[in-house]
PDB file of C-alpha atoms in Angstrom:
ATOM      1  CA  UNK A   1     -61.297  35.925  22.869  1.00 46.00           C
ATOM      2  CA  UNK A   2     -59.768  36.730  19.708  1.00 48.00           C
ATOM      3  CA  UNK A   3     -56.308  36.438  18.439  1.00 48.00           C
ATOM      4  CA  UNK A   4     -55.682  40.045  18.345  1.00 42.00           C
ATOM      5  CA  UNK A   5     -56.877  40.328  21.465  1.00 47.00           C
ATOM      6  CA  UNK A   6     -54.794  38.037  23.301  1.00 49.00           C
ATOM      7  CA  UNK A   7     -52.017  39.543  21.636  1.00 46.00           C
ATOM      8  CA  UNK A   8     -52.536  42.327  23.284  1.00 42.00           C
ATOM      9  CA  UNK A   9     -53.118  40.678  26.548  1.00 52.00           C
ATOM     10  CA  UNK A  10     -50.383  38.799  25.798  1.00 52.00           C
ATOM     11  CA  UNK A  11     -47.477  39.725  23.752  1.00 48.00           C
ATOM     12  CA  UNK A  12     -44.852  37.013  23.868  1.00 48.00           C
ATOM     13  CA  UNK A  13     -47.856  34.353  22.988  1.00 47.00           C
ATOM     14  CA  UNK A  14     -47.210  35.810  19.547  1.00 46.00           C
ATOM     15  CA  UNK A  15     -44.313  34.697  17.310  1.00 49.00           C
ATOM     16  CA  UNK A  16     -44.529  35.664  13.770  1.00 49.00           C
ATOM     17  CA  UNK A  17     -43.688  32.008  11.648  1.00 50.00           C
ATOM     18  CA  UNK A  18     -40.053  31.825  10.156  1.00 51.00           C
ATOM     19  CA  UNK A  19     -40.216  30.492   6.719  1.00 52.00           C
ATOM     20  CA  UNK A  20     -37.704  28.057   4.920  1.00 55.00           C
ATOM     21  CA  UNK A  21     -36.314  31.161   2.869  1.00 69.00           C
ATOM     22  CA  UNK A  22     -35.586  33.305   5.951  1.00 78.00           C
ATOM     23  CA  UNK A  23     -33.958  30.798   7.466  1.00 74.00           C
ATOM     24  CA  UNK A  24     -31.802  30.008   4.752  1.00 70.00           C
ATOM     25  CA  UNK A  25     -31.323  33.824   4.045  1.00 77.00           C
ATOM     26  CA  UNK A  26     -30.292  34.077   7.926  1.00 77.00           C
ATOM     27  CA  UNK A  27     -27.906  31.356   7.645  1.00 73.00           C
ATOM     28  CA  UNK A  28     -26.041  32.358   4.602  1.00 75.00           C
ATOM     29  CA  UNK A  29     -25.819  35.859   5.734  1.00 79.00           C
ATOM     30  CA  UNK A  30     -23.672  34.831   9.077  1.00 81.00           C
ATOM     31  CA  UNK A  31     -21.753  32.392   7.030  1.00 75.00           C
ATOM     32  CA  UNK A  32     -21.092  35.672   4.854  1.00 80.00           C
ATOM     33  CA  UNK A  33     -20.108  37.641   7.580  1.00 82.00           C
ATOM     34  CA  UNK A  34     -18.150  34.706   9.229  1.00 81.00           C
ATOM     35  CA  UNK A  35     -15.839  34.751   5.727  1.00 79.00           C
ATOM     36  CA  UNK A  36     -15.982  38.478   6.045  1.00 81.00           C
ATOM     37  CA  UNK A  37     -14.460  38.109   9.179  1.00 83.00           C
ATOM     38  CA  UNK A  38     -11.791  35.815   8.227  1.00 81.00           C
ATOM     39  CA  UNK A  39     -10.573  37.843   5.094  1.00 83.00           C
ATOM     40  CA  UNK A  40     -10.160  40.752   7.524  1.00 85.00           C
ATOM     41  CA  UNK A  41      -8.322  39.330   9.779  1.00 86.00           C
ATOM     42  CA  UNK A  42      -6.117  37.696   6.938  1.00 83.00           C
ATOM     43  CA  UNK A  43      -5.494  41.160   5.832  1.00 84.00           C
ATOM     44  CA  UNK A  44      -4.544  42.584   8.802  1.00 85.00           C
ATOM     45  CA  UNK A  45      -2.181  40.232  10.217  1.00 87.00           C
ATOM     46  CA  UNK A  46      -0.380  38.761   6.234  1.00 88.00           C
ATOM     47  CA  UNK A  47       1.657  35.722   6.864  1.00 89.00           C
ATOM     48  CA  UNK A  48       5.550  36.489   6.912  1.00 90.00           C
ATOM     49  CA  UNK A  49       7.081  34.119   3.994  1.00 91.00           C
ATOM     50  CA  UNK A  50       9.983  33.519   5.728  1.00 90.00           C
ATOM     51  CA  UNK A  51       8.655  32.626   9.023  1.00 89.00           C
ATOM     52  CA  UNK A  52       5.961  30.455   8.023  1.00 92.00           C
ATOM     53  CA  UNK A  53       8.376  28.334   5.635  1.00 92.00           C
ATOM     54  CA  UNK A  54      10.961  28.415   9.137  1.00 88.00           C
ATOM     55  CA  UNK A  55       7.437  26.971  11.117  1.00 91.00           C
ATOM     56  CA  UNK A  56       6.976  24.297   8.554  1.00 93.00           C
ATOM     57  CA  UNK A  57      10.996  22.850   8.407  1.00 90.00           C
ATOM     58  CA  UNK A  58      10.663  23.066  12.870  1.00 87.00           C
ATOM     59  CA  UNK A  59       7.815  20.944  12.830  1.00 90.00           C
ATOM     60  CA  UNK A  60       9.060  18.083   9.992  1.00 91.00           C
ATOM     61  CA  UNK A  61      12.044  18.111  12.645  1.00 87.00           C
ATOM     62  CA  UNK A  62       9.463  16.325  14.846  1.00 89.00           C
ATOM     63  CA  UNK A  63       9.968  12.507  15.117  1.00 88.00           C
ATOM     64  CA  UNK A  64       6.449  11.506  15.213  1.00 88.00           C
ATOM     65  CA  UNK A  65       5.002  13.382  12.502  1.00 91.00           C
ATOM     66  CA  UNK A  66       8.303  12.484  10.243  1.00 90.00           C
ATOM     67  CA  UNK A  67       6.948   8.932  10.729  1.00 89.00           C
ATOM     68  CA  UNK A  68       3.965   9.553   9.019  1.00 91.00           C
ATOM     69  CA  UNK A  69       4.643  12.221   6.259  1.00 92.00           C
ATOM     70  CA  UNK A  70       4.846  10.124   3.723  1.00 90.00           C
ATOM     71  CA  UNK A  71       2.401   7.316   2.290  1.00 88.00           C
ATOM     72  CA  UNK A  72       3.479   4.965  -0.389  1.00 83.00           C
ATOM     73  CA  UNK A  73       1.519   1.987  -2.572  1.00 81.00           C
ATOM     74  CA  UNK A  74       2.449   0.156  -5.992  1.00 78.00           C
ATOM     75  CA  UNK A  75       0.627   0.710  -9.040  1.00 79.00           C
ATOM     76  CA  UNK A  76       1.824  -0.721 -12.376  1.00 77.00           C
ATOM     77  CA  UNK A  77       4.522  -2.245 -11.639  1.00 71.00           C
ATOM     78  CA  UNK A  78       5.951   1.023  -9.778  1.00 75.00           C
ATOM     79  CA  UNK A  79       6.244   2.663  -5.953  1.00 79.00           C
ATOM     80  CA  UNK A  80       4.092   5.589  -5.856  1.00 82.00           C
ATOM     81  CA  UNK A  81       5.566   8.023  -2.918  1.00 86.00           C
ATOM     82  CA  UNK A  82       3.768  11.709  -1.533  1.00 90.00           C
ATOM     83  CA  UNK A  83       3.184  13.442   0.847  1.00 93.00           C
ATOM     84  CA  UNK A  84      -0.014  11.965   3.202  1.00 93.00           C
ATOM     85  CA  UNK A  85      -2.871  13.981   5.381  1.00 93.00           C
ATOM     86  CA  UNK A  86      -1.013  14.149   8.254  1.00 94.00           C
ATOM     87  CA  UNK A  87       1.815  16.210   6.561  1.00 95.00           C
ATOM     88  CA  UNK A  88      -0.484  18.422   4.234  1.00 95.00           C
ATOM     89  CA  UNK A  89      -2.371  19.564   7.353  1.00 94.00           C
ATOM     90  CA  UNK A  90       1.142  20.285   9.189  1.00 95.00           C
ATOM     91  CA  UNK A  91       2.236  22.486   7.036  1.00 96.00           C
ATOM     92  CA  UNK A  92      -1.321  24.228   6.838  1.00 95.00           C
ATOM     93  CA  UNK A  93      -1.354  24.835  10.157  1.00 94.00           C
ATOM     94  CA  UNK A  94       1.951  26.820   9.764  1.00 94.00           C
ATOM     95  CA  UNK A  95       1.603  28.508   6.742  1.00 94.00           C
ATOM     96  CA  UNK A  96      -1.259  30.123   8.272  1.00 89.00           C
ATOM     97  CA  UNK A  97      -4.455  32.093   6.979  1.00 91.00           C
ATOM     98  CA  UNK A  98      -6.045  29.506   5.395  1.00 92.00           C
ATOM     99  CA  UNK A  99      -9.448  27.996   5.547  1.00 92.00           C
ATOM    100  CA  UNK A 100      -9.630  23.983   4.913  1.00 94.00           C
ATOM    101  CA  UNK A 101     -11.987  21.569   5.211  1.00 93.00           C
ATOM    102  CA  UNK A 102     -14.225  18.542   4.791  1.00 94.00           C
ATOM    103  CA  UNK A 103     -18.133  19.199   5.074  1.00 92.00           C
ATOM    104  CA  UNK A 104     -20.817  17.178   3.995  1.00 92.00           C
ATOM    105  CA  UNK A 105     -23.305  18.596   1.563  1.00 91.00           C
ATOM    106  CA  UNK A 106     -26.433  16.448   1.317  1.00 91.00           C
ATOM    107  CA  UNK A 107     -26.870  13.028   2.831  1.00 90.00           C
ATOM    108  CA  UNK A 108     -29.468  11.097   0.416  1.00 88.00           C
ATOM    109  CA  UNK A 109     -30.118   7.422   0.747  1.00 88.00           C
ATOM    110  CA  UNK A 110     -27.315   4.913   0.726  1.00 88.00           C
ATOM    111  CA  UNK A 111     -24.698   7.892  -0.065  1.00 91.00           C
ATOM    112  CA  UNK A 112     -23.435  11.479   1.167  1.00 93.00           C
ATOM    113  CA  UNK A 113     -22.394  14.265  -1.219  1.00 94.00           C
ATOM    114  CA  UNK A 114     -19.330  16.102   0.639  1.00 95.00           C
ATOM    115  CA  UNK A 115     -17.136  19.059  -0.592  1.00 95.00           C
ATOM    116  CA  UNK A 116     -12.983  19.524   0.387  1.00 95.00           C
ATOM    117  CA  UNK A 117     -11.861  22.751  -0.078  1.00 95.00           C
ATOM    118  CA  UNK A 118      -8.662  24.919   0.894  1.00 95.00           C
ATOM    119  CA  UNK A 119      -8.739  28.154   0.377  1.00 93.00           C
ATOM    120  CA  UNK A 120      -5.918  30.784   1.293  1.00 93.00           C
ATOM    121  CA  UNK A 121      -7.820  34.142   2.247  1.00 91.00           C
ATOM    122  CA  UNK A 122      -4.474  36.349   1.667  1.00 91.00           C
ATOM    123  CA  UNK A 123      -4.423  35.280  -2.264  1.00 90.00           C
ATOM    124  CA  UNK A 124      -7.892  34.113  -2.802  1.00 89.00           C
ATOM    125  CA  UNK A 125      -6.357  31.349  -4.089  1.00 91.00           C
ATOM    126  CA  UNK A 126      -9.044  28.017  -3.613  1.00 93.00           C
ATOM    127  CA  UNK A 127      -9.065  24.217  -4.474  1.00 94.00           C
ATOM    128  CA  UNK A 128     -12.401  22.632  -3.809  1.00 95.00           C
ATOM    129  CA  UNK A 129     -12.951  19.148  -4.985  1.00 95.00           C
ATOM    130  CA  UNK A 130     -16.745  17.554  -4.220  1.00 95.00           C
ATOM    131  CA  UNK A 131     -17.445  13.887  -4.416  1.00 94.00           C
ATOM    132  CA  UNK A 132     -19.787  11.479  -3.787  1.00 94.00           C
ATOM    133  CA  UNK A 133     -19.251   8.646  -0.519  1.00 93.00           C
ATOM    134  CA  UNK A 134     -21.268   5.148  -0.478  1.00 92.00           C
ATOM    135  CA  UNK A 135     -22.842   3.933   2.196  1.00 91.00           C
ATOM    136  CA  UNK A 136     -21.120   0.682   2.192  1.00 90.00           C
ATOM    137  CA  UNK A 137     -17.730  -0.573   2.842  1.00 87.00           C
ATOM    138  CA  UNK A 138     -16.297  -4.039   1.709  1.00 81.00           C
ATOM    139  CA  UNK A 139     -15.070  -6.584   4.219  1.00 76.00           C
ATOM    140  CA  UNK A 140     -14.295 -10.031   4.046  1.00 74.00           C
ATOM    141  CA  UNK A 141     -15.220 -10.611   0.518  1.00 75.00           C
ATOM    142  CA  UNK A 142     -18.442  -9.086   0.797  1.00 83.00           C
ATOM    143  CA  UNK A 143     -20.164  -5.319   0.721  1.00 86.00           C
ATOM    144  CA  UNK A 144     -21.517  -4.433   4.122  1.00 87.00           C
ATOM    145  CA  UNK A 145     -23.903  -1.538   3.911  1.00 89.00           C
ATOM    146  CA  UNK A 146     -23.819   1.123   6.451  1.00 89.00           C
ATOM    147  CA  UNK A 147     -26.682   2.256   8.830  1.00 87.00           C
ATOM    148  CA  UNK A 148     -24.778   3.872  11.944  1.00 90.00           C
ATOM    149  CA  UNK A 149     -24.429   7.606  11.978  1.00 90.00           C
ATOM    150  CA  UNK A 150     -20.964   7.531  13.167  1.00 92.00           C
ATOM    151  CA  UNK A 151     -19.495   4.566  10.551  1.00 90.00           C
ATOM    152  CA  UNK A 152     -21.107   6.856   8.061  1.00 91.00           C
ATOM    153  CA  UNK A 153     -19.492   9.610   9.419  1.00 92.00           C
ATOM    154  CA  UNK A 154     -15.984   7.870   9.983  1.00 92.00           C
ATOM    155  CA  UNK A 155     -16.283   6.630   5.880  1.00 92.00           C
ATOM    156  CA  UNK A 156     -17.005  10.077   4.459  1.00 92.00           C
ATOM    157  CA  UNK A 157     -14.145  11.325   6.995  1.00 92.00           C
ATOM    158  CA  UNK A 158     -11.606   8.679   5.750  1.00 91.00           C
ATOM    159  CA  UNK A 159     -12.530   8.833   1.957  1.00 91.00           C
ATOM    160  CA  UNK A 160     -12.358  12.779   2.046  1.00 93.00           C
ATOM    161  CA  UNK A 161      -8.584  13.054   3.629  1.00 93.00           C
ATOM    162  CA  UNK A 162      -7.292  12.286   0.350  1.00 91.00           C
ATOM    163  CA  UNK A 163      -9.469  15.020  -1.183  1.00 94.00           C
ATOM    164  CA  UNK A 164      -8.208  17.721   1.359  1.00 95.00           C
ATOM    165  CA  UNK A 165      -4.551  16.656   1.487  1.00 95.00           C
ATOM    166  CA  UNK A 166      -5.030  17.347  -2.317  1.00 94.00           C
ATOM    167  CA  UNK A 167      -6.524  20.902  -2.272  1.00 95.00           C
ATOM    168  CA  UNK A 168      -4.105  21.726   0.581  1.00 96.00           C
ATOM    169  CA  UNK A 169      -1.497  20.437  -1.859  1.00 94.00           C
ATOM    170  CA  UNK A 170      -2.677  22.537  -4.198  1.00 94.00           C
ATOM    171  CA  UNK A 171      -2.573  25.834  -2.787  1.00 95.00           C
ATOM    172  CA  UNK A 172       0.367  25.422  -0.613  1.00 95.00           C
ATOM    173  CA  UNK A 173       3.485  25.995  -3.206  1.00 94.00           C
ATOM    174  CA  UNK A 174       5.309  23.492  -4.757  1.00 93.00           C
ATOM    175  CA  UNK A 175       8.796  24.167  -3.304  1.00 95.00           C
ATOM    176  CA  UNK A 176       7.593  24.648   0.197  1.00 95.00           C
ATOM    177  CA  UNK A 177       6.439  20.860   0.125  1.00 95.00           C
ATOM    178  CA  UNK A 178       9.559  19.475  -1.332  1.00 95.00           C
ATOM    179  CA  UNK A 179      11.351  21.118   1.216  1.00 94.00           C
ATOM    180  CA  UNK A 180       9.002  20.073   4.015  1.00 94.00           C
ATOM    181  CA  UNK A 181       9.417  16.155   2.610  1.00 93.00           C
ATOM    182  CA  UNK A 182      13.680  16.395   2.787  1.00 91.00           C
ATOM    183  CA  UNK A 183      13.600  17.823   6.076  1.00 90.00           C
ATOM    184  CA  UNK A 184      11.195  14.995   7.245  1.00 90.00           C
ATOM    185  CA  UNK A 185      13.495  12.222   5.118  1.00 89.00           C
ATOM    186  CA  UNK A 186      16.685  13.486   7.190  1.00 87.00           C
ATOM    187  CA  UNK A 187      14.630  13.648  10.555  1.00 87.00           C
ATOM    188  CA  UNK A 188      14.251  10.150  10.170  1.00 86.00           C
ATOM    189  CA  UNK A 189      17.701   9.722   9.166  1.00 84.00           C
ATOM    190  CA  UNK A 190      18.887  11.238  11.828  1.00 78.00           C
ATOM    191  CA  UNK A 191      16.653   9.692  14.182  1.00 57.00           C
ATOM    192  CA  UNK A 192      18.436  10.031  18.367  1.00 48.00           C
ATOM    193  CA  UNK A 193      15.471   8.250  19.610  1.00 55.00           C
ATOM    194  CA  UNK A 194      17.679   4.755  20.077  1.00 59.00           C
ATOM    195  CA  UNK A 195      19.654   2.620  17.687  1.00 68.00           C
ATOM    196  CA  UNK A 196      19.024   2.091  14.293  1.00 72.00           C
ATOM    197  CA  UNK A 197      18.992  -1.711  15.447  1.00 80.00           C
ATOM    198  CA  UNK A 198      16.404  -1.283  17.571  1.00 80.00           C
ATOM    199  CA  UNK A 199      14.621   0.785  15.396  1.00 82.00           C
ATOM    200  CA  UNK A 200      14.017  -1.708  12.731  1.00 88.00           C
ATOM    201  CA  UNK A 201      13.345  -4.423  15.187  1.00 89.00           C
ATOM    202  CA  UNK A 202      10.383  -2.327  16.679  1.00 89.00           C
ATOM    203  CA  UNK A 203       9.379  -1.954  12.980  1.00 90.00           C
ATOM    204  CA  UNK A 204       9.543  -5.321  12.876  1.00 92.00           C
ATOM    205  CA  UNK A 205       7.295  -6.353  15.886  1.00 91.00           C
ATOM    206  CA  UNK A 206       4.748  -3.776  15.049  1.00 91.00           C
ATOM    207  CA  UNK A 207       4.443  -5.143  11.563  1.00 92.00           C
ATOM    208  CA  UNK A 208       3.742  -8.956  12.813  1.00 90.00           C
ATOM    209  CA  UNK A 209       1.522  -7.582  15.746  1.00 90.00           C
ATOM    210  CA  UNK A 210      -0.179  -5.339  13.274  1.00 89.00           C
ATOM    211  CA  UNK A 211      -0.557  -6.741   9.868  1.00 88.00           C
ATOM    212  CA  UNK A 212       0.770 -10.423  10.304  1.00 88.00           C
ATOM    213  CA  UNK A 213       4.007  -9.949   8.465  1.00 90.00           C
ATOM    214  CA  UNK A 214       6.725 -11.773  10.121  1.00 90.00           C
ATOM    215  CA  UNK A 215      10.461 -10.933   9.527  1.00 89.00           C
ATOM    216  CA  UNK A 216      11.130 -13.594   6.545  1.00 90.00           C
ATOM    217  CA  UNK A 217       8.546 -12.004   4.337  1.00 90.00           C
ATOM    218  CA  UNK A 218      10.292  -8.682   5.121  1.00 89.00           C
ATOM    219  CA  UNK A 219      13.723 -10.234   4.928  1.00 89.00           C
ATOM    220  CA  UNK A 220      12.300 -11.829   1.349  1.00 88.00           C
ATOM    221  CA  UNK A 221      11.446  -8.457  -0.092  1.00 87.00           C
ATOM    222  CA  UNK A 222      14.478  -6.749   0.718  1.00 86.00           C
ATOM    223  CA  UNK A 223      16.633  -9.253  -0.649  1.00 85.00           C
ATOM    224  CA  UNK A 224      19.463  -9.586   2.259  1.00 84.00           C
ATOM    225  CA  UNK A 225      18.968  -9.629   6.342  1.00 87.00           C
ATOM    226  CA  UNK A 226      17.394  -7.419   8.598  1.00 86.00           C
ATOM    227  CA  UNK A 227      20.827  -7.283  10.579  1.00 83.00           C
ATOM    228  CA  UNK A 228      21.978  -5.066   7.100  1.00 81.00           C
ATOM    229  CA  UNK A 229      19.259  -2.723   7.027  1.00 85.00           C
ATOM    230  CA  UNK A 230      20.294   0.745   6.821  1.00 80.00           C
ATOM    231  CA  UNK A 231      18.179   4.542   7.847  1.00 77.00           C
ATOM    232  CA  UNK A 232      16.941   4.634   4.069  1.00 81.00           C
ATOM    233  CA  UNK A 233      15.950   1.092   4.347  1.00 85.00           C
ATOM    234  CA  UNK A 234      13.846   1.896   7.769  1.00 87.00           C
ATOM    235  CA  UNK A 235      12.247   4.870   5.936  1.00 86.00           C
ATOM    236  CA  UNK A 236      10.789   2.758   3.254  1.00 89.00           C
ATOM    237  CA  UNK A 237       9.361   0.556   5.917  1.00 90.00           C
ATOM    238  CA  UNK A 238       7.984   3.314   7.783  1.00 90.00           C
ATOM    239  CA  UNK A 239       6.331   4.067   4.246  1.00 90.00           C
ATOM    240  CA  UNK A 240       5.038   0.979   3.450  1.00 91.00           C
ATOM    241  CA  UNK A 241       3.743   0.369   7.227  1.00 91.00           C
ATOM    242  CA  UNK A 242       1.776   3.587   6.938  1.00 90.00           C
ATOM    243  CA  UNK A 243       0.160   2.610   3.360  1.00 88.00           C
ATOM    244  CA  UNK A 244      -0.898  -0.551   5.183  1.00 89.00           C
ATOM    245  CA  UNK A 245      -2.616   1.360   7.909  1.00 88.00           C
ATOM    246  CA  UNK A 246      -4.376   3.970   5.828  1.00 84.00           C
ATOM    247  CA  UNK A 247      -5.397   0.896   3.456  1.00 82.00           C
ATOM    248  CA  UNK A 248      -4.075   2.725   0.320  1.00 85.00           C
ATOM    249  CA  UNK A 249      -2.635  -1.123  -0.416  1.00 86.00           C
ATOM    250  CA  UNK A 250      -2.395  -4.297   1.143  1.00 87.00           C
ATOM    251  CA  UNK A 251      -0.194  -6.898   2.098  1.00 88.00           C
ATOM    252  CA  UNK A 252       0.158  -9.179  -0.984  1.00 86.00           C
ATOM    253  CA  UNK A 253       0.987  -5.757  -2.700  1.00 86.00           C
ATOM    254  CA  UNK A 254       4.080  -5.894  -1.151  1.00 90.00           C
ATOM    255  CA  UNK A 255       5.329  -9.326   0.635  1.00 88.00           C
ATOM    256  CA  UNK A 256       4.998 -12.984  -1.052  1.00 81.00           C
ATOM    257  CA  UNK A 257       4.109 -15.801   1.847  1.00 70.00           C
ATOM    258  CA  UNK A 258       5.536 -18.236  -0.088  1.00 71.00           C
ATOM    259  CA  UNK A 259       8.900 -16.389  -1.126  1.00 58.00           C
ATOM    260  CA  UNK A 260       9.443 -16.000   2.603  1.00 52.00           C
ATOM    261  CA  UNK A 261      11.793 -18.859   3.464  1.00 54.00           C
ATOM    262  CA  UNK A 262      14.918 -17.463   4.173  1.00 49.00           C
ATOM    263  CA  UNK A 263      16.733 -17.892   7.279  1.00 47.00           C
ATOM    264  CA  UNK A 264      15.770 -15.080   9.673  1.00 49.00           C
ATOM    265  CA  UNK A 265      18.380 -13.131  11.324  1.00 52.00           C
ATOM    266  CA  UNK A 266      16.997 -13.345  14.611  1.00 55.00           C
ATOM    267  CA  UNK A 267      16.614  -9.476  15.105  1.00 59.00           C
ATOM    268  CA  UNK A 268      13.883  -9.062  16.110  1.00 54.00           C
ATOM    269  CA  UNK A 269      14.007 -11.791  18.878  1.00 57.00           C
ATOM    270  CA  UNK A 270      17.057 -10.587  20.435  1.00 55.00           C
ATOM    271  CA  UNK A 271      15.270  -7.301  20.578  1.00 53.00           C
ATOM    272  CA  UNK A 272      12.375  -8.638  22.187  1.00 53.00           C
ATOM    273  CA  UNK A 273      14.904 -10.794  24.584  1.00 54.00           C
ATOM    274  CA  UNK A 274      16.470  -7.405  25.319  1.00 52.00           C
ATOM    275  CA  UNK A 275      13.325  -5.611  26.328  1.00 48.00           C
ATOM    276  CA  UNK A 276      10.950  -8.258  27.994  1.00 49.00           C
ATOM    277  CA  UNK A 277      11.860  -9.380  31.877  1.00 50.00           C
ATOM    278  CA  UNK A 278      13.844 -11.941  32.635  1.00 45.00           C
ATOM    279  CA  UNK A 279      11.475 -14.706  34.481  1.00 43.00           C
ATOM    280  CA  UNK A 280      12.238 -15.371  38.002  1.00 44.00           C
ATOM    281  CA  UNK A 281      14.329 -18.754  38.351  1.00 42.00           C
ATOM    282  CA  UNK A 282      12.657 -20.485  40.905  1.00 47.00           C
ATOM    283  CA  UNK A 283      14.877 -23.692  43.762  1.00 43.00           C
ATOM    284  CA  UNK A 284      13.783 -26.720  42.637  1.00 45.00           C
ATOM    285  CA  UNK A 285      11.257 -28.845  44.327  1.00 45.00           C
ATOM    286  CA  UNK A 286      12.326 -31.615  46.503  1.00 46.00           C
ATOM    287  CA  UNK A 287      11.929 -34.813  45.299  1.00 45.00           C
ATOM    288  CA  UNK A 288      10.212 -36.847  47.989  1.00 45.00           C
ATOM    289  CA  UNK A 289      11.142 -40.084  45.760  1.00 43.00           C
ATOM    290  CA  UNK A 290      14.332 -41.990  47.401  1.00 45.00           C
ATOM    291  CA  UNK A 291      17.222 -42.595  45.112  1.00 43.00           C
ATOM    292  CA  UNK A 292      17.631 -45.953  44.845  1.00 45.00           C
ATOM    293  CA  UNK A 293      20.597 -47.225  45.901  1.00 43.00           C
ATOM    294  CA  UNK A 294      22.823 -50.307  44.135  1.00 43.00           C
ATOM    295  CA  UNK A 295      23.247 -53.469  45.742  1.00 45.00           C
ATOM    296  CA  UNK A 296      26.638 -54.084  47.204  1.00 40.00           C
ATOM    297  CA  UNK A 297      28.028 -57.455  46.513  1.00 44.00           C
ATOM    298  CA  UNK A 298      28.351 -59.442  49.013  1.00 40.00           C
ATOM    299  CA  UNK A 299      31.696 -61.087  50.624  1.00 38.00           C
TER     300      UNK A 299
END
């Protein structure tokens, strides 16, 4: 039988071949009606100024994410201070109408091209930054290339948050940040959670359980005793804590091993005293063992 005749036996045996281009055309021309969409919707429904900026101060009340709004590392002899991810995307998701983003452009071997953009569809305002991720990561001394999907994933995930927090930075304006990063200094400043003492001794613990830094080597930086810490001290541990976890520096960077022999203050162990269970005092066993007795003298 010939093809046009099964065709016509058959309709649905039939499917005319999609070529590359179509597919491509296809594909950009949702992704153009997607941002289409978007714009639209932006324009319909502005943002109100004043109630976006109110958003952004309500959620840098927020303990938790007051913790983390700020990252901090030493370069040249000097603290370097801003704003981190976890802030920028915050105060994105309050300011509203915007479109930000990390995606991954090409994938070739041993490295990913990937693109981080921000763009606010009531303005048309963008930042778009692309840059180029290795497939390799160093640990221990050494480079360790990457083969798993998801570590490759994870790496062009981690080295891209800088990029976004930047655009996001970038379109957001100036004075709506600075007022974001006060309100989320005197959150932490005025901190109800608990004491200020046991505050800084949780800081403490989680540093040592964390990063291996024990209280001297904090003690040693500071220049005095944990026990005279105050909230502005706290925040710059919080800051420094949070560089260490996000790897923007490490721990020589900041504390000396061998500088750290002062006398701790004992903070953080009366904390820990405070908070761990107090072991159950058990009778003591009897001692089968007879006492021996002195000799009387005799008469």
């Amino acid at each position: 039988m010939s093809n046009l005749a099964e065709q016509y036996n058959n309709p649905t045996s039939y499917q005319q071949p999609q070529t590359g281009g179509t597919l491509a055309q296809a594909s950009a021309s949702r992704e153009m009606e997607e941002v289409k969409g978007q714009i639209f919707m932006a324009k319909q429904f502005p943002r109100n100024v004043f109630q976006a900026e109110q958003r952004v101060l309500d959620t840098c009340r927020r303990p938790a994410l007051a913790q983390v709004a700020m990252y901090q590392y030493p370069r040249g002899g000097q603290r370097v201070t801003g704003p981190s991810i976890r802030l920028a995307e915050a105060i994105a998701q309050n300011w509203g109408n915007l479109s930000y983003g990390i995606q991954e452009l090409e994938q070739r071997e041993g490295e990913s091209v990937a693109k981080a953009f921000c763009w606010d569809l009531e303005t048309n305002v963008r930042q778009e930054k692309v840059f180029t991720v290795k497939h390799s990561m160093k640990a221990k001394g050494s480079i360790k290339k990457l083969e798993d999907p998801r570590d490759i994933y994870e790496k062009v995930a981690n080295d891209g948050a800088r990029r976004l927090r930047s655009c996001i930075l970038g379109v957001i304006p100036g004075d709506i940040i600075d007022k974001a990063i006060v309100q989320c200094h005197e959150t932490l400043a005025g901190n109800s959670q608990g004491p200020l003492k046991d505050r800084i001794a949780n800081a403490l613990r989680s540093y040592k359980e964390n990063h291996r830094v024990t209280q001297e080597m904090i003690e040693a930086k500071f220049g005095y005793n944990a026990d005279s810490f105050t909230e502005y001290d706290y925040v710059e541990l919080i800051n420094i804590f949070n560089s260490l976890r996000d790897g923007l520096s490490k721990v020589d960077d900041w504390f000396n091993k061998e500088d750290a022999k002062k006398q701790s203050s004992g903070l953080g162990n009366d904390f820990k005293a405070q908070v761990e269970p107090k072991t159950e005092v058990k009778p003591d066993v009897p001692n089968d063992i007879p006492i021996e007795q002195p000799e009387l003298p005799l008469e």
